[in-house]
């Protein structure tokens, strides 16, 4: 039962559902300042999520999901991710993600005056996040 002492609550909430709620002994995710790994009793922190793969380390093994922007709140015994969108690997249409990646790369490479570069870069990050997360199936 010693392992249970290391567990804390993790919630990932999107606008349309409670994506995940469970117990973990570690969670890893991307912030604007880089990747962070959180264990129980981490210092309290609120940070901005960057699109990326979230890895939830449970007693039974690891789960991974694509998370697209939002906020994270880290408390002593709970981590909450408020995400714009979250997807399990089996929910990702890899062909669609590859097509979105190609479109975004073309828009960025074209350097057209009327292209919203920030929007194209965000689309590319989302597509790459989906592609990376799909590898955890």
mmCIF file of C-alpha atoms in Angstrom:
data_model
loop_
_atom_site.group_PDB
_atom_site.id
_atom_site.type_symbol
_atom_site.label_atom_id
_atom_site.label_comp_id
_atom_site.label_asym_id
_atom_site.label_seq_id
_atom_site.Cartn_x
_atom_site.Cartn_y
_atom_site.Cartn_z
ATOM 1 C CA UNK A 1 0.000 0.000 0.000
ATOM 2 C CA UNK A 2 3.032 2.272 0.123
ATOM 3 C CA UNK A 3 2.558 3.049 -3.551
ATOM 4 C CA UNK A 4 -0.899 4.463 -2.805
ATOM 5 C CA UNK A 5 0.746 7.146 -0.669
ATOM 6 C CA UNK A 6 2.256 8.627 -3.844
ATOM 7 C CA UNK A 7 -1.083 8.973 -5.662
ATOM 8 C CA UNK A 8 -2.848 12.235 -6.328
ATOM 9 C CA UNK A 9 -5.979 13.186 -8.261
ATOM 10 C CA UNK A 10 -5.736 14.193 -11.907
ATOM 11 C CA UNK A 11 -8.585 15.799 -13.844
ATOM 12 C CA UNK A 12 -8.568 16.869 -17.468
ATOM 13 C CA UNK A 13 -11.623 18.931 -18.295
ATOM 14 C CA UNK A 14 -12.660 20.267 -21.695
ATOM 15 C CA UNK A 15 -15.631 22.505 -22.513
ATOM 16 C CA UNK A 16 -17.738 19.497 -23.527
ATOM 17 C CA UNK A 17 -16.696 16.749 -21.084
ATOM 18 C CA UNK A 18 -14.678 15.558 -18.142
ATOM 19 C CA UNK A 19 -12.049 13.932 -20.319
ATOM 20 C CA UNK A 20 -10.195 12.141 -17.526
ATOM 21 C CA UNK A 21 -10.515 11.766 -13.768
ATOM 22 C CA UNK A 22 -8.361 9.359 -11.850
ATOM 23 C CA UNK A 23 -5.390 8.736 -9.625
ATOM 24 C CA UNK A 24 -1.782 9.025 -10.801
ATOM 25 C CA UNK A 25 1.682 8.976 -9.319
ATOM 26 C CA UNK A 26 3.006 11.388 -11.984
ATOM 27 C CA UNK A 27 1.757 13.521 -14.862
ATOM 28 C CA UNK A 28 3.814 15.125 -17.633
ATOM 29 C CA UNK A 29 2.631 17.933 -19.905
ATOM 30 C CA UNK A 30 3.877 20.915 -21.901
ATOM 31 C CA UNK A 31 3.730 24.504 -20.695
ATOM 32 C CA UNK A 32 4.841 27.711 -22.373
ATOM 33 C CA UNK A 33 8.065 27.396 -20.351
ATOM 34 C CA UNK A 34 8.745 23.764 -21.339
ATOM 35 C CA UNK A 35 7.778 20.253 -20.305
ATOM 36 C CA UNK A 36 6.898 19.666 -16.649
ATOM 37 C CA UNK A 37 6.588 16.512 -14.601
ATOM 38 C CA UNK A 38 4.451 16.644 -11.468
ATOM 39 C CA UNK A 39 4.422 14.350 -8.447
ATOM 40 C CA UNK A 40 2.280 14.485 -5.331
ATOM 41 C CA UNK A 41 3.119 17.470 -3.071
ATOM 42 C CA UNK A 42 4.392 19.636 -5.944
ATOM 43 C CA UNK A 43 4.480 23.323 -5.107
ATOM 44 C CA UNK A 44 1.212 25.068 -5.998
ATOM 45 C CA UNK A 45 1.357 26.476 -9.507
ATOM 46 C CA UNK A 46 -0.938 27.779 -12.209
ATOM 47 C CA UNK A 47 0.454 27.743 -15.730
ATOM 48 C CA UNK A 48 -0.536 27.912 -19.383
ATOM 49 C CA UNK A 49 -0.721 24.633 -21.311
ATOM 50 C CA UNK A 50 0.970 24.385 -24.671
ATOM 51 C CA UNK A 51 -0.332 21.866 -27.213
ATOM 52 C CA UNK A 52 1.346 18.536 -26.588
ATOM 53 C CA UNK A 53 1.093 14.979 -25.383
ATOM 54 C CA UNK A 54 0.034 14.569 -21.758
ATOM 55 C CA UNK A 55 1.369 11.426 -20.071
ATOM 56 C CA UNK A 56 -0.514 10.168 -17.038
ATOM 57 C CA UNK A 57 1.423 7.618 -14.979
ATOM 58 C CA UNK A 58 -1.061 5.385 -13.169
ATOM 59 C CA UNK A 59 -0.337 2.372 -10.969
ATOM 60 C CA UNK A 60 -1.450 0.096 -13.854
ATOM 61 C CA UNK A 61 0.684 1.841 -16.486
ATOM 62 C CA UNK A 62 0.862 4.978 -18.590
ATOM 63 C CA UNK A 63 -1.899 6.711 -20.552
ATOM 64 C CA UNK A 64 -1.264 9.421 -23.119
ATOM 65 C CA UNK A 65 -3.518 12.007 -24.724
ATOM 66 C CA UNK A 66 -3.246 14.969 -27.065
ATOM 67 C CA UNK A 67 -4.098 18.238 -25.313
ATOM 68 C CA UNK A 68 -4.531 21.479 -27.235
ATOM 69 C CA UNK A 69 -3.920 24.557 -25.086
ATOM 70 C CA UNK A 70 -5.497 25.645 -21.831
ATOM 71 C CA UNK A 71 -4.472 26.064 -18.218
ATOM 72 C CA UNK A 72 -3.076 23.804 -15.508
ATOM 73 C CA UNK A 73 -3.608 24.155 -11.776
ATOM 74 C CA UNK A 74 -1.238 22.182 -9.572
ATOM 75 C CA UNK A 75 -2.137 21.769 -5.915
ATOM 76 C CA UNK A 76 -0.651 19.581 -3.185
ATOM 77 C CA UNK A 77 -2.743 16.495 -4.004
ATOM 78 C CA UNK A 78 -4.524 17.419 -7.252
ATOM 79 C CA UNK A 79 -3.657 18.500 -10.785
ATOM 80 C CA UNK A 80 -6.384 19.944 -12.991
ATOM 81 C CA UNK A 81 -5.900 20.613 -16.683
ATOM 82 C CA UNK A 82 -8.543 22.870 -18.227
ATOM 83 C CA UNK A 83 -8.006 22.148 -21.898
ATOM 84 C CA UNK A 84 -9.500 23.601 -25.038
ATOM 85 C CA UNK A 85 -9.511 20.080 -26.520
ATOM 86 C CA UNK A 86 -8.243 16.666 -25.419
ATOM 87 C CA UNK A 87 -8.138 13.440 -27.422
ATOM 88 C CA UNK A 88 -7.153 9.849 -26.685
ATOM 89 C CA UNK A 89 -4.925 8.268 -29.368
ATOM 90 C CA UNK A 90 -7.776 6.077 -30.635
ATOM 91 C CA UNK A 91 -9.938 9.189 -31.184
ATOM 92 C CA UNK A 92 -7.400 10.729 -33.571
ATOM 93 C CA UNK A 93 -7.856 10.464 -37.336
ATOM 94 C CA UNK A 94 -4.208 10.189 -38.357
ATOM 95 C CA UNK A 95 -4.893 10.784 -42.078
ATOM 96 C CA UNK A 96 -6.731 13.995 -41.231
ATOM 97 C CA UNK A 97 -3.892 15.093 -38.926
ATOM 98 C CA UNK A 98 -1.290 14.423 -41.648
ATOM 99 C CA UNK A 99 -3.349 16.429 -44.156
ATOM 100 C CA UNK A 100 -3.660 19.318 -41.672
ATOM 101 C CA UNK A 101 0.099 19.213 -41.091
ATOM 102 C CA UNK A 102 0.772 19.406 -44.840
ATOM 103 C CA UNK A 103 -1.664 22.328 -45.287
ATOM 104 C CA UNK A 104 -0.129 24.250 -42.395
ATOM 105 C CA UNK A 105 3.419 23.669 -43.648
ATOM 106 C CA UNK A 106 2.407 24.870 -47.122
ATOM 107 C CA UNK A 107 0.846 28.059 -45.703
ATOM 108 C CA UNK A 108 3.942 28.769 -43.632
ATOM 109 C CA UNK A 109 6.348 28.068 -46.519
ATOM 110 C CA UNK A 110 4.345 30.204 -48.988
ATOM 111 C CA UNK A 111 4.893 33.332 -46.869
ATOM 112 C CA UNK A 112 1.912 34.952 -48.557
ATOM 113 C CA UNK A 113 1.078 38.430 -47.333
ATOM 114 C CA UNK A 114 -2.509 37.501 -46.502
ATOM 115 C CA UNK A 115 -1.519 34.422 -44.452
ATOM 116 C CA UNK A 116 -2.081 34.620 -40.714
ATOM 117 C CA UNK A 117 1.256 33.113 -39.722
ATOM 118 C CA UNK A 118 0.369 32.674 -36.042
ATOM 119 C CA UNK A 119 -2.781 30.763 -36.974
ATOM 120 C CA UNK A 120 -0.841 28.554 -39.423
ATOM 121 C CA UNK A 121 1.789 27.811 -36.761
ATOM 122 C CA UNK A 122 -0.922 26.897 -34.249
ATOM 123 C CA UNK A 123 -2.536 24.576 -36.812
ATOM 124 C CA UNK A 124 0.851 22.945 -37.368
ATOM 125 C CA UNK A 125 1.408 22.462 -33.605
ATOM 126 C CA UNK A 126 -2.043 20.898 -33.248
ATOM 127 C CA UNK A 127 -1.474 18.541 -36.166
ATOM 128 C CA UNK A 128 1.936 17.502 -34.830
ATOM 129 C CA UNK A 129 0.464 16.955 -31.363
ATOM 130 C CA UNK A 130 -2.185 14.650 -32.818
ATOM 131 C CA UNK A 131 0.419 12.767 -34.871
ATOM 132 C CA UNK A 132 2.696 12.357 -31.835
ATOM 133 C CA UNK A 133 -0.162 11.249 -29.567
ATOM 134 C CA UNK A 134 -1.393 8.697 -32.107
ATOM 135 C CA UNK A 135 1.889 6.830 -31.587
ATOM 136 C CA UNK A 136 0.710 5.868 -28.073
ATOM 137 C CA UNK A 137 -2.088 3.599 -29.353
#
